[in-house]
Short mmCIF file of C-alpha atoms in Angstrom, two decimals:
data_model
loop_
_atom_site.label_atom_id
_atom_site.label_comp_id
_atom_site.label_asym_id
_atom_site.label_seq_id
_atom_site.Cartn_x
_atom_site.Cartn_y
_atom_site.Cartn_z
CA UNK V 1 4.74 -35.21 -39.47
CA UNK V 2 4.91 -33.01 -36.27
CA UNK V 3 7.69 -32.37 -34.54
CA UNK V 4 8.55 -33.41 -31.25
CA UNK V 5 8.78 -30.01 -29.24
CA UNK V 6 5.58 -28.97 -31.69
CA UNK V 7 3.60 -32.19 -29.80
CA UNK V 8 5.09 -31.49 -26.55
CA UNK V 9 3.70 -27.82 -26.55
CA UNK V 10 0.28 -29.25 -27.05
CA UNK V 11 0.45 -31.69 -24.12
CA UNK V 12 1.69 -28.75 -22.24
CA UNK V 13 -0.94 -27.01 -23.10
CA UNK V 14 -3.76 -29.72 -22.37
CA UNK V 15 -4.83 -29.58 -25.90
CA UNK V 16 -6.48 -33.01 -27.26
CA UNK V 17 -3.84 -34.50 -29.75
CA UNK V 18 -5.50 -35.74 -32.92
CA UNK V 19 -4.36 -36.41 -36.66
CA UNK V 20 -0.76 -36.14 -36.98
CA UNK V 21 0.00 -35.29 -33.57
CA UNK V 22 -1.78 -38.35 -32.45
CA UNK V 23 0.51 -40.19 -35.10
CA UNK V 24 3.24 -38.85 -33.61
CA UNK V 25 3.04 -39.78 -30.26
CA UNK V 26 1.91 -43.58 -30.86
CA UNK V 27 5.50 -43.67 -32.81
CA UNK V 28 7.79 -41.38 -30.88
CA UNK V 29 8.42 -43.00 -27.47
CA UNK V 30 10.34 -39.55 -26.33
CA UNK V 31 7.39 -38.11 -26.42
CA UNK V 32 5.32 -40.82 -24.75
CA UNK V 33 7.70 -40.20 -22.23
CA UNK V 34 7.20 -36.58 -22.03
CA UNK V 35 3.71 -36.84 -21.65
CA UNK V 36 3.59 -39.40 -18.79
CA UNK V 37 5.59 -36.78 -17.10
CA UNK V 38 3.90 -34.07 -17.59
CA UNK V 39 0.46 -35.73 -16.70
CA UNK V 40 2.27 -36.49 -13.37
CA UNK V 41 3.55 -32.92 -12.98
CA UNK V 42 0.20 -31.24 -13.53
CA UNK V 43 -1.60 -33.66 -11.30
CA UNK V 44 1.16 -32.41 -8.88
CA UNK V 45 0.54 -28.66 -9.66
CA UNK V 46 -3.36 -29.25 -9.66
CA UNK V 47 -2.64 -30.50 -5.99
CA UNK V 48 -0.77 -27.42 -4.99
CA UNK V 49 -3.34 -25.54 -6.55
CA UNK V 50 -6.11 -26.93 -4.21
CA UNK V 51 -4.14 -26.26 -1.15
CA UNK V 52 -6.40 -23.75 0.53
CA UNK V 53 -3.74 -20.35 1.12
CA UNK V 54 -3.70 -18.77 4.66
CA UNK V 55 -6.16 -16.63 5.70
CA UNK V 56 -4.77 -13.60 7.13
CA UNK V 57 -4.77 -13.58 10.64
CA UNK V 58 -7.23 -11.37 13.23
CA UNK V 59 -6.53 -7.93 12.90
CA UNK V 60 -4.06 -7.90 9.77
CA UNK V 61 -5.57 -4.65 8.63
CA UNK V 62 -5.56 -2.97 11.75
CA UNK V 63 -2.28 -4.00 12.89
CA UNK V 64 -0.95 -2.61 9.38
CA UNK V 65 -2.50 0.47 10.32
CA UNK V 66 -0.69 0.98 13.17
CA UNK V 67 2.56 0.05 11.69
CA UNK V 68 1.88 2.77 8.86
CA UNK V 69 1.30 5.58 11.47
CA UNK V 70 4.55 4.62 13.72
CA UNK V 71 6.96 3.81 10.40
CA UNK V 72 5.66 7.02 8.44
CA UNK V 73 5.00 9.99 10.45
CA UNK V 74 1.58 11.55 9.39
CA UNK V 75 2.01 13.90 6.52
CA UNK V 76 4.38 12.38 5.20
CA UNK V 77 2.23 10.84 2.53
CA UNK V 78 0.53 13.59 1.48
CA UNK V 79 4.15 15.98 1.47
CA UNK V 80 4.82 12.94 -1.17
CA UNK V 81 1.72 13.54 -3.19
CA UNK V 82 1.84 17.17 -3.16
CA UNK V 83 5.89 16.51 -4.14
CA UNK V 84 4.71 14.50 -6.81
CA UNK V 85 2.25 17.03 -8.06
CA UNK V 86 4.08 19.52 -7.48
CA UNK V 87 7.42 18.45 -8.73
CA UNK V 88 5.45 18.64 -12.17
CA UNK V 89 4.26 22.21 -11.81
CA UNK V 90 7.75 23.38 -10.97
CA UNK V 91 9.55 21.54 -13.87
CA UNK V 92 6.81 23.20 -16.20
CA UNK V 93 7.45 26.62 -15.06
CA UNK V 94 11.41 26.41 -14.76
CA UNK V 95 10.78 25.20 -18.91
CA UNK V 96 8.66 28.18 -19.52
CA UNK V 97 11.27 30.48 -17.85
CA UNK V 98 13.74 29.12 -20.00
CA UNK V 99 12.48 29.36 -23.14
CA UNK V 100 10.84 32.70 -22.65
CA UNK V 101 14.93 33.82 -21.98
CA UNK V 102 15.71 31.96 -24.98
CA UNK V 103 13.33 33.98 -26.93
CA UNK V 104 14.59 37.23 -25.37
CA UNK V 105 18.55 37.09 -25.70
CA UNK V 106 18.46 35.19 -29.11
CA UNK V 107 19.17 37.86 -31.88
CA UNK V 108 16.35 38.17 -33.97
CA UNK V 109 16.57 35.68 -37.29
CA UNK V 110 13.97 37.32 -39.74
CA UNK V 111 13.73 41.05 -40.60
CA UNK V 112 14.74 43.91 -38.16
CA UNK V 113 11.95 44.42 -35.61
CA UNK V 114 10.53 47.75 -36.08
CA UNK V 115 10.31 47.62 -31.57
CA UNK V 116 14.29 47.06 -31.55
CA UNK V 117 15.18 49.56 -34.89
CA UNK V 118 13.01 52.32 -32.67
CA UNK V 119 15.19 51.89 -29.37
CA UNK V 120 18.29 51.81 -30.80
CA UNK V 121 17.37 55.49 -32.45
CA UNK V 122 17.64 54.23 -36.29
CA UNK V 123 14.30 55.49 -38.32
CA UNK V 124 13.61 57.86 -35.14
CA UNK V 125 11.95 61.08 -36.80
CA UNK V 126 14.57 64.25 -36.39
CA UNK V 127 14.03 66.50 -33.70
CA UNK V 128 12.58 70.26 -34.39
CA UNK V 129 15.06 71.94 -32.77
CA UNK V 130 17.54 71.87 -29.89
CA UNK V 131 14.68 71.72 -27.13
CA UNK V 132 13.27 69.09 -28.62
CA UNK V 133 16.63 67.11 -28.57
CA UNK V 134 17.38 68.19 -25.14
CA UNK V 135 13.98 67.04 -23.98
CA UNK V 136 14.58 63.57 -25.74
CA UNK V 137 18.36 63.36 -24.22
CA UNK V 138 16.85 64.31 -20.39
CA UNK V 139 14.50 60.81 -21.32
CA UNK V 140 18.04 59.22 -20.65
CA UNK V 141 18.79 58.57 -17.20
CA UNK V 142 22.87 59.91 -16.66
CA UNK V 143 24.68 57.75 -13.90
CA UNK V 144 26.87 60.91 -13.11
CA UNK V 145 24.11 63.37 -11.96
CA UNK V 146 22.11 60.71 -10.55
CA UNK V 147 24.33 60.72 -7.62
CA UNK V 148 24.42 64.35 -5.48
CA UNK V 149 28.02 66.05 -5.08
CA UNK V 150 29.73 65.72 -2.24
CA UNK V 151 28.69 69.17 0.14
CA UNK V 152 32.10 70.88 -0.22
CA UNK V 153 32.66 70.45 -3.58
CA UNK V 154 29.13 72.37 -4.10
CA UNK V 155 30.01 75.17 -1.63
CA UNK V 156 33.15 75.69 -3.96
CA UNK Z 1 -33.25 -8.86 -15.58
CA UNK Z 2 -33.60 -6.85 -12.31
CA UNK Z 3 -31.29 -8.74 -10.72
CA UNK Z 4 -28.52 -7.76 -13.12
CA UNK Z 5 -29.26 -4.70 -12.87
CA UNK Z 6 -29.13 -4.78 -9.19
CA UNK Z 7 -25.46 -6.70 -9.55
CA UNK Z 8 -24.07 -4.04 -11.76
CA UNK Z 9 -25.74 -1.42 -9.74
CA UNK Z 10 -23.95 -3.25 -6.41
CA UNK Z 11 -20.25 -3.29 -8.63
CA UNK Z 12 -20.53 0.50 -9.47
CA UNK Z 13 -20.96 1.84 -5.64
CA UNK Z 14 -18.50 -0.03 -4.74
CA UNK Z 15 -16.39 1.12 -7.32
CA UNK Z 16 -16.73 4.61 -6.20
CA UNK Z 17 -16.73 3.68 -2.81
CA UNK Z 18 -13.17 1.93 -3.95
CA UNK Z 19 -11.92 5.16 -5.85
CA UNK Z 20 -12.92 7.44 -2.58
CA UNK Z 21 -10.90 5.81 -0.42
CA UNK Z 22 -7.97 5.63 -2.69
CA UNK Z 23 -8.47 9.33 -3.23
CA UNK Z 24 -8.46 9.62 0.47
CA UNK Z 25 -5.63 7.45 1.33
CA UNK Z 26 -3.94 9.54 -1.18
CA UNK Z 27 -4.28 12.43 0.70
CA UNK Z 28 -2.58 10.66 3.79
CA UNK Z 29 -5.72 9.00 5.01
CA UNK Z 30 -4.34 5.68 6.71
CA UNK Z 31 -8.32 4.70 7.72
CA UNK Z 32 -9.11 4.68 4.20
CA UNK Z 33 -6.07 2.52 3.69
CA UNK Z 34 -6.77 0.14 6.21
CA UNK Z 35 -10.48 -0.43 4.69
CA UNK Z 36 -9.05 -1.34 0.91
CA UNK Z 37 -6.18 -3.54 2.79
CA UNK Z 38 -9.44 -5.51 4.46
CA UNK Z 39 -11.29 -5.72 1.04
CA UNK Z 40 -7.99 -6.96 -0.83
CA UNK Z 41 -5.76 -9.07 1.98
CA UNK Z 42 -7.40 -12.51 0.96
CA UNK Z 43 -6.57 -12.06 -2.77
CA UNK Z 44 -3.05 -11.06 -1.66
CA UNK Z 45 -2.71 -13.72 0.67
CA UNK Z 46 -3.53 -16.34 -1.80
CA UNK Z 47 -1.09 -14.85 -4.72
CA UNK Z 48 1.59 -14.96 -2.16
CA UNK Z 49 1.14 -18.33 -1.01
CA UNK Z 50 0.91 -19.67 -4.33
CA UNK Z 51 4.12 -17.59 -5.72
CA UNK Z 52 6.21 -18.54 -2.56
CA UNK Z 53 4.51 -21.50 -1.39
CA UNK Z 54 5.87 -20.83 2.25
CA UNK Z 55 3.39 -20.32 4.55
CA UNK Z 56 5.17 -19.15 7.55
CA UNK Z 57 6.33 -16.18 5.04
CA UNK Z 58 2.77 -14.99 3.74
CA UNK Z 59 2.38 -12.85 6.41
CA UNK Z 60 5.62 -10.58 6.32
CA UNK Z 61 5.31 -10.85 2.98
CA UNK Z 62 1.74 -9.45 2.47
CA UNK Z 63 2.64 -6.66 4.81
CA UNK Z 64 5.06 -5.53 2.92
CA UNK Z 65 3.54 -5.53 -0.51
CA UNK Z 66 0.70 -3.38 1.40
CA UNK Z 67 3.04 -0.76 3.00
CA UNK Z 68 4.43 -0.78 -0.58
CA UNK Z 69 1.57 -0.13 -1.86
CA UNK Z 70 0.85 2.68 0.61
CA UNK Z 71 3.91 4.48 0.38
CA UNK Z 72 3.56 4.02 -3.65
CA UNK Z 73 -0.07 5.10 -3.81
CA UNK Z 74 0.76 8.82 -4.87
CA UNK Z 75 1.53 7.31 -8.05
CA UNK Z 76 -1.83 5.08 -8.30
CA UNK Z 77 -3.46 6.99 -11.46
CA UNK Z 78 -6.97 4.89 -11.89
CA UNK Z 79 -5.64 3.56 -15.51
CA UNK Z 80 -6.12 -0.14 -14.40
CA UNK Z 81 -8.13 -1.78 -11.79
CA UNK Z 82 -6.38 -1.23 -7.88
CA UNK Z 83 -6.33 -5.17 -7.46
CA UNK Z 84 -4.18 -5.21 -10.93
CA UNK Z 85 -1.50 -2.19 -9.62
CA UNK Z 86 -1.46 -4.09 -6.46
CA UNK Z 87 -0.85 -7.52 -7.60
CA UNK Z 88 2.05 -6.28 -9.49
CA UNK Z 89 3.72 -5.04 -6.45
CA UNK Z 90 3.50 -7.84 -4.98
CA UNK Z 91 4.87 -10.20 -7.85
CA UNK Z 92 7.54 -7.78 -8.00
CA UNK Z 93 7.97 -8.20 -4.19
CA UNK Z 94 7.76 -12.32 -4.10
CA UNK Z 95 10.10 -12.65 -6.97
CA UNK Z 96 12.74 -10.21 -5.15
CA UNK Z 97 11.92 -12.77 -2.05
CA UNK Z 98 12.70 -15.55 -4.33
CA UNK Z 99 15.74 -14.20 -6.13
CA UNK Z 100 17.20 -14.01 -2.45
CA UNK Z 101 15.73 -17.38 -1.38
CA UNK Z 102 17.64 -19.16 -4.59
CA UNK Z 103 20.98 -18.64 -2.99
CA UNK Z 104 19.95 -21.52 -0.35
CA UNK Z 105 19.08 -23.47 -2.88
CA UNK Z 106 22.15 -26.23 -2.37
CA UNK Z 107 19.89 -26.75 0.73
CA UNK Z 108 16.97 -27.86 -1.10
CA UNK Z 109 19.11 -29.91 -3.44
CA UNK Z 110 20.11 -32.04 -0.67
CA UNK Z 111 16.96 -32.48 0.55
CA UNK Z 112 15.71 -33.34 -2.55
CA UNK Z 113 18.43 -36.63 -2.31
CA UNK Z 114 17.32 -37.95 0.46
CA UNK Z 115 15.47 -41.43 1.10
CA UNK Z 116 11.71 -40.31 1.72
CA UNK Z 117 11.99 -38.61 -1.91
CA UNK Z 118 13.57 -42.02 -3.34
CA UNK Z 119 10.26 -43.75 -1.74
CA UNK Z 120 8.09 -41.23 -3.39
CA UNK Z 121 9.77 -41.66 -6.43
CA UNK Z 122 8.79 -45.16 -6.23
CA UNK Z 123 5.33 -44.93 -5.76
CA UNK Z 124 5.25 -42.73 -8.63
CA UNK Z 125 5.72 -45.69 -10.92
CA UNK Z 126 2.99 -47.35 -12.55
CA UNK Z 127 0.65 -44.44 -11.41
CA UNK Z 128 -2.66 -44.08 -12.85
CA UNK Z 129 -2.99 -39.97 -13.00
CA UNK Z 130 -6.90 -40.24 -13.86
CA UNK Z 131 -7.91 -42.24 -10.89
CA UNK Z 132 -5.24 -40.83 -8.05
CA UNK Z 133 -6.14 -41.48 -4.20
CA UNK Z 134 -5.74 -38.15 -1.62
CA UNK Z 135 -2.64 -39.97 -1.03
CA UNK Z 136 -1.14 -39.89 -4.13
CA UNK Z 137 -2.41 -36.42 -5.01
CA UNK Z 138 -0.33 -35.45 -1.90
CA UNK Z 139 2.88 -37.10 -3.17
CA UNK Z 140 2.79 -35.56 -6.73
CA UNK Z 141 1.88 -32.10 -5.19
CA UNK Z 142 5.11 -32.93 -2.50
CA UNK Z 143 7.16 -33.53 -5.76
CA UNK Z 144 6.22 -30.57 -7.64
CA UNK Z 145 6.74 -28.14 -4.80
CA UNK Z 146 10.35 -29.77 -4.76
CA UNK Z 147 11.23 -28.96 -8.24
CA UNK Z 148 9.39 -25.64 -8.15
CA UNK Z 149 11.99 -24.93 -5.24
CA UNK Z 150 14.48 -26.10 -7.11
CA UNK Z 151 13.59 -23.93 -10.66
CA UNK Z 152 14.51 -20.21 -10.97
CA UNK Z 153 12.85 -17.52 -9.63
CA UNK Z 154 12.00 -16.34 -13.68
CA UNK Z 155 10.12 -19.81 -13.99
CA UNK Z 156 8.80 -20.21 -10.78
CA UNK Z 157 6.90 -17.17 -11.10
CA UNK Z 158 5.76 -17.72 -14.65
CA UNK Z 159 4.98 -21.40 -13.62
CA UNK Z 160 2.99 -20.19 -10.24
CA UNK Z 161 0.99 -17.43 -11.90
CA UNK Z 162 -0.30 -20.30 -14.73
CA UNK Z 163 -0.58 -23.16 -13.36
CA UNK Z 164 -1.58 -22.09 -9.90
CA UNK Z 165 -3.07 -19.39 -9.98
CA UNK Z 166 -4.83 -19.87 -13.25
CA UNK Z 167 -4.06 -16.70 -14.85
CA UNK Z 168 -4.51 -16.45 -18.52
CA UNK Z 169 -1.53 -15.82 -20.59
CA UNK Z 170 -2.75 -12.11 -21.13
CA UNK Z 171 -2.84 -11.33 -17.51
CA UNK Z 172 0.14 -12.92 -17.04
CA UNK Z 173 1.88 -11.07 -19.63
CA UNK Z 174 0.08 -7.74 -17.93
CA UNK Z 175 1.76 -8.55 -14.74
CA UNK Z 176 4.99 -9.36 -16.10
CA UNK Z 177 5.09 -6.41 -18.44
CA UNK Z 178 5.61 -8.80 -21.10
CA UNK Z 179 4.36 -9.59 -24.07
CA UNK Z 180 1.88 -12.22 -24.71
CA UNK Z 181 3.91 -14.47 -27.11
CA UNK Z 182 7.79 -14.13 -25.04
CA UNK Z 183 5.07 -15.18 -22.14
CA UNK Z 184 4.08 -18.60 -24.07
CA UNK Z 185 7.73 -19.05 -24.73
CA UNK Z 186 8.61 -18.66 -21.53
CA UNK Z 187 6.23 -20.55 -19.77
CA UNK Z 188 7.21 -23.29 -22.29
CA UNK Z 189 10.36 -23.20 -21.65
CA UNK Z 190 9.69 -23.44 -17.98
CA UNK Z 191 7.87 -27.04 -18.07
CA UNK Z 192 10.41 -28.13 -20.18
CA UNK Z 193 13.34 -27.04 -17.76
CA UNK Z 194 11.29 -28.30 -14.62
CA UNK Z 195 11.03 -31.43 -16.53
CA UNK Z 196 14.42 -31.88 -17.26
CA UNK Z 197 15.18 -31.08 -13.98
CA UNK Z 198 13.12 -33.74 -12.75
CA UNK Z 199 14.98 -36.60 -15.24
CA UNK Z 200 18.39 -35.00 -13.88
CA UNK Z 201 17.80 -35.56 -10.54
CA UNK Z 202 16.10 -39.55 -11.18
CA UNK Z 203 19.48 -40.19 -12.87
CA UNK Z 204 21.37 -38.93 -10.03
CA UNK Z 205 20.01 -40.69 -7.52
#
C-alpha cells in the first residue's frame, strides 16, 4: 500500500496513478481531497500561465541606454574590467614577491651552500702573500675612508 | 537537410555576433549593450511578470536586472549561455523584490477575507476542471494569484519558475544554485504549503 504523501507527490506531479496508487486513492478520501484541490490549483496556475506578460514598452532599450551613460560616467566600466583583470595580476605578483623573500631570508635547511660557505670566507684558498691579501681586503668597501676628511684636519 | 544546416549555420553567427557585443560592452561599450538588452528584454519581461505577477512593476524591475547586468558584466566569463547569467540576476533581483513585498502581506490577507473571494469560493464548488468556461479559468487563476501572494518568497519563486514558467527541475535547480533533488523537495513542499494555506483560510472564513 502507498502512502499518502507518496500518492500526493504523484498527483503533484501529473503522473497517471495506476496499481496501488490507484488503490489508494479510491480508499483514502484525504487524498481524494487532495487531488480535487490540486486539479483546481493547477487549472488556476495553467491560467496564470496563459496570461500574455507585458511587452516592454517603445524605446526600453534606448531609454536604458541613456540611463547607463548619465548613472555611470563613461569609463567607468571598463576602469572595472581592467580592476578586475588587473586586481589578479597584482595579487600574483605581490605572491611571487613574497615567496621569492621567503626563499631568500630563510636559512638554508639542507647542506651548506657552497655560494654562501664562499662569501662568508670559509674554504676560500689562502692568499700568496701580503699583496695578495691586501688586494682581497681593498675588494671590501671601508665606511671610514669612504667619506673625505674634513679640509683642516688634512692640512694638519 | 539544407535547411538544418542553414538553421545551425543562422544560430552560430549569431552566437558570435552575441559574444562580440558582450566583448564590447565589456570594454565599456553601452551601444553594444543596448543591442543584447533589445534581443533579451521580452524573455526578461516575461520571467518577471511571471515571478512577481505585478504588472505595473515589470518595468522598474527589468531595468534594474539590466543595469545589473551591465555593471556586473566584467565578471560575465562565457561558461554558460548570457540568457542563463542573466536570468539569474534577475531571479535574484525579483525574489529580493518579493522578500520586501512579504512585509505587506497582512494587506493581502485581508483582502483575501473579503466577500468577492467568499463568492469565488462558491463557484468553485462542484467545478468540473476538464471542461472549465473562460470564466471559470479566470476565477481559479484569481485564486491562485491570491495564495501565491500570500506564500513565501522561497515558494513563490520555486512555484513561479515550475509551474509558470515551465522550467524543468534541472534548470530550476541551475538558477537556484540548488541541487536537483532539495529542488523536488522543495517544490513539493511548496504545493503542499499553498494547499494548506488554501484549507486554512476556507476554515477561517
Amino acid at each position: 500500500m502507498m502512502r499518502c504523501d507518496e500518492v500526493r507527490q504523484l498527483l503533484e506531479e501529473g503522473t497517471e496513478l495506476v496499481g496501488r496508487g490507484r488503490e489508494h486513492l479510491a480508499r483514502c478520501a484525504d487524498c481524494q481531497a487532495y487531488a480535487r484541490r490540486w486539479s483546481l490549483i493547477r487549472a488556476g496556475l495553467a491560467a496564470l500561465a496563459e496570461q500574455p506578460p507585458p511587452e516592454p514598452s517603445l524605446g526600453f532599450a534606448a531609454r536604458l541606454v541613456r540611463r547607463l551613460e548619465e548613472a555611470i560616467p563613461a569609463g567607468s566600466l571598463r576602469e572595472d574590467f581592467l580592476e578586475f583583470v588587473g586586481r589578479r595580476v597584482v595579487l600574483t605578483g605581490l605572491l611571487l614577491v613574497l615567496l621569492s623573500l621567503v626563499a631568500l631570508v630563510a636559512p638554508p635547511s639542507g647542506p651548506v651552500r657552497e655560494s654562501q660557505t664562499m662569501a662568508a670566507g670559509l674554504g676560500r684558498p689562502e692568499p700568496e702573500n701580503h699583496s695578495a691579501l691586501l688586494d682581497d681586503f681593498s675588494a671590501v668597501p671601508d665606511p671610514v675612508r669612504s667619506f673625505p676628511a674634513p679640509a683642516d684636519e688634512r692640512q694638519r | 537537410m539544407a535547411d538544418d544546416r542553414d538553421i545551425r549555420e543562422v544560430r552560430l553567427e549569431a552566437a558570435d555576433e552575441e559574444a562580440e557585443w558582450i566583448r564590447r560592452t565589456q570594454r565599456g561599450d553601452r551601444a553594444a549593450f543596448g543591442l543584447l538588452v533589445e534581443r533579451y528584454q521580452r524573455r526578461i519581461f516575461a520571467l518577471v511578470f511571471r515571478l512577481v505577477r505585478r504588472r505595473d512593476e515589470v518595468e522598474d524591475l527589468a531595468q534594474d536586472i539590466f543595469v545589473k547586468a551591465f555593471q556586473g558584466i566584467a565578471t560575465y566569463s562565457f561558461q554558460s549561455s548570457f540568457l542563463a547569467w542573466l536570468s539569474r540576476i534577475a531571479v535574484n533581483h525579483c525574489y529580493d523584490f518579493l522578500r520586501r513585498q512579504a512585509m505587506a502581506r497582512v494587506r493581502y490577507f485581508w483582502q483575501m477575507t473579503q466577500e468577492g473571494q467568499r463568492a469565488l469560493e462558491a463557484r468553485l464548488e462542484g467545478l468540473n476542471v476538464d471542461a472549465l468556461t473562460a470564466e471559470e479559468k479566470l476565477a481559479l487563476g484569481d485564486l491562485v494569484d491570491k495564495l501565491m501572494s500570500r506564500a513565501s518568497a522561497e515558494d513563490r519563486m520555486i512555484l513561479a519558475l515550475k509551474e509558470l514558467d515551465g522550467r524543468s527541475i534541472e534548470e530550476i535547480a541551475q538558477l537556484l544554485s540548488l541541487k536537483e533533488s532539495t529542488v523536488k523537495v522543495r517544490l513539493h513542499r511548496a504545493r503542499k504549503r499553498m494547499l494548506e494555506d488554501w484549507k486554512r483560510w476556507q476554515r477561517s472564513r
